[in-house]
PDB file of C-alpha atoms in Angstrom:
ATOM      1  CA  MET A   1      -0.194 -54.571  51.302  1.00 65.00           C
ATOM      2  CA  VAL A   2       2.354 -54.933  48.520  1.00 63.00           C
ATOM      3  CA  GLU A   3      -0.267 -53.808  46.017  1.00 72.00           C
ATOM      4  CA  ASP A   4      -0.969 -50.671  48.064  1.00 69.00           C
ATOM      5  CA  LEU A   5       2.730 -49.845  48.073  1.00 59.00           C
ATOM      6  CA  ARG A   6       2.905 -50.287  44.280  1.00 67.00           C
ATOM      7  CA  GLU A   7      -0.122 -48.028  43.782  1.00 68.00           C
ATOM      8  CA  GLN A   8       1.400 -45.314  45.959  1.00 66.00           C
ATOM      9  CA  THR A   9       4.705 -45.541  44.103  1.00 67.00           C
ATOM     10  CA  SER A  10       3.058 -45.370  40.688  1.00 67.00           C
ATOM     11  CA  HIS A  11       0.870 -42.470  41.866  1.00 66.00           C
ATOM     12  CA  THR A  12       3.955 -40.568  43.050  1.00 70.00           C
ATOM     13  CA  ASP A  13       5.662 -41.197  39.707  1.00 78.00           C
ATOM     14  CA  MET A  14       2.610 -39.944  37.830  1.00 79.00           C
ATOM     15  CA  VAL A  15       2.483 -36.765  39.897  1.00 79.00           C
ATOM     16  CA  GLY A  16       6.189 -36.194  39.319  1.00 82.00           C
ATOM     17  CA  ASP A  17       5.761 -36.771  35.583  1.00 83.00           C
ATOM     18  CA  LEU A  18       2.850 -34.348  35.471  1.00 82.00           C
ATOM     19  CA  ARG A  19       4.895 -31.720  37.291  1.00 86.00           C
ATOM     20  CA  GLU A  20       7.759 -32.141  34.826  1.00 88.00           C
ATOM     21  CA  GLN A  21       5.367 -31.866  31.886  1.00 85.00           C
ATOM     22  CA  ALA A  22       3.825 -28.709  33.342  1.00 86.00           C
ATOM     23  CA  ILE A  23       7.254 -27.143  33.827  1.00 87.00           C
ATOM     24  CA  GLN A  24       8.273 -28.018  30.264  1.00 86.00           C
ATOM     25  CA  ALA A  25       5.008 -26.640  28.884  1.00 85.00           C
ATOM     26  CA  GLU A  26       5.501 -23.408  30.826  1.00 86.00           C
ATOM     27  CA  GLU A  27       9.062 -23.037  29.521  1.00 84.00           C
ATOM     28  CA  THR A  28       7.845 -23.623  25.968  1.00 85.00           C
ATOM     29  CA  PHE A  29       5.070 -21.075  26.432  1.00 82.00           C
ATOM     30  CA  GLU A  30       7.508 -18.463  27.770  1.00 81.00           C
ATOM     31  CA  ALA A  31       9.883 -19.057  24.838  1.00 77.00           C
ATOM     32  CA  GLU A  32       7.029 -18.638  22.341  1.00 77.00           C
ATOM     33  CA  ARG A  33       5.859 -15.493  24.129  1.00 74.00           C
ATOM     34  CA  LYS A  34       9.334 -13.957  24.025  1.00 70.00           C
ATOM     35  CA  ALA A  35       9.630 -14.818  20.327  1.00 66.00           C
ATOM     36  CA  HIS A  36       6.250 -13.196  19.674  1.00 66.00           C
ATOM     37  CA  LEU A  37       7.237 -10.026  21.531  1.00 61.00           C
ATOM     38  CA  ALA A  38      10.468  -9.803  19.562  1.00 58.00           C
ATOM     39  CA  GLN A  39       8.474 -10.215  16.366  1.00 68.00           C
ATOM     40  CA  SER A  40       6.197  -7.226  16.981  1.00 74.00           C
ATOM     41  CA  PHE A  41       7.174  -4.038  15.153  1.00 77.00           C
ATOM     42  CA  LEU A  42       8.991  -1.619  17.475  1.00 83.00           C
ATOM     43  CA  GLY A  43       7.086  -3.058  20.430  1.00 86.00           C
ATOM     44  CA  LEU A  44       3.935  -1.172  19.415  1.00 90.00           C
ATOM     45  CA  ALA A  45       0.369  -2.199  20.080  1.00 91.00           C
ATOM     46  CA  PRO A  46      -1.821  -2.958  17.035  1.00 91.00           C
ATOM     47  CA  ARG A  47      -3.684   0.356  17.327  1.00 95.00           C
ATOM     48  CA  GLN A  48      -0.432   2.269  17.450  1.00 95.00           C
ATOM     49  CA  ARG A  49       0.830   0.452  14.353  1.00 94.00           C
ATOM     50  CA  LEU A  50      -2.416   1.314  12.544  1.00 96.00           C
ATOM     51  CA  VAL A  51      -2.046   5.009  13.387  1.00 97.00           C
ATOM     52  CA  LEU A  52       1.577   4.920  12.276  1.00 96.00           C
ATOM     53  CA  ALA A  53       0.621   3.265   8.969  1.00 97.00           C
ATOM     54  CA  VAL A  54      -2.158   5.800   8.306  1.00 99.00           C
ATOM     55  CA  LEU A  55       0.152   8.730   9.051  1.00 99.00           C
ATOM     56  CA  LEU A  56       2.833   7.290   6.776  1.00 98.00           C
ATOM     57  CA  PHE A  57       0.267   6.842   3.987  1.00 99.00           C
ATOM     58  CA  LEU A  58      -0.943  10.438   4.351  1.00 99.00           C
ATOM     59  CA  ASN A  59       2.641  11.698   4.350  1.00 99.00           C
ATOM     60  CA  VAL A  60       3.450   9.859   1.107  1.00 99.00           C
ATOM     61  CA  ALA A  61       0.196  11.001  -0.517  1.00 98.00           C
ATOM     62  CA  LEU A  62       0.852  14.634   0.424  1.00 98.00           C
ATOM     63  CA  CYS A  63       4.435  14.495  -0.847  1.00 98.00           C
ATOM     64  CA  GLY A  64       3.207  12.971  -4.109  1.00 98.00           C
ATOM     65  CA  CYS A  65       0.576  15.683  -4.578  1.00 97.00           C
ATOM     66  CA  MET A  66       3.137  18.385  -3.840  1.00 97.00           C
ATOM     67  CA  ALA A  67       5.540  16.887  -6.380  1.00 98.00           C
ATOM     68  CA  LEU A  68       2.798  16.809  -9.049  1.00 97.00           C
ATOM     69  CA  VAL A  69       1.915  20.454  -8.409  1.00 96.00           C
ATOM     70  CA  MET A  70       5.573  21.547  -8.399  1.00 96.00           C
ATOM     71  CA  THR A  71       6.333  19.801 -11.702  1.00 97.00           C
ATOM     72  CA  GLY A  72       3.237  21.311 -13.319  1.00 94.00           C
ATOM     73  CA  ARG A  73       1.551  17.986 -14.068  1.00 95.00           C
ATOM     74  CA  VAL A  74      -1.483  19.044 -12.045  1.00 93.00           C
ATOM     75  CA  MET A  75      -2.808  22.595 -11.785  1.00 92.00           C
ATOM     76  CA  LEU A  76      -4.652  23.815  -8.720  1.00 87.00           C
ATOM     77  CA  PRO A  77      -8.177  25.147  -9.469  1.00 89.00           C
ATOM     78  CA  PHE A  78      -7.628  28.487  -7.745  1.00 85.00           C
TER      79      PHE A  78
END
């Protein structure tokens, strides 16, 4: 009878410990998730960042070509 009581007590302690560990793991996960969201650039999805990067590249390339034509370093064929 005493052994049964000890087993029940230890089982209750284990369940309580597991609950505490689960709560701590969830809090850690939420903190990491918030840090990851803050780390993303302007809160954009990866596809949106790719489109933004491509548009920025094209803008810089076009401005560079226009500057070369305006300074006379490159002549247009027509």
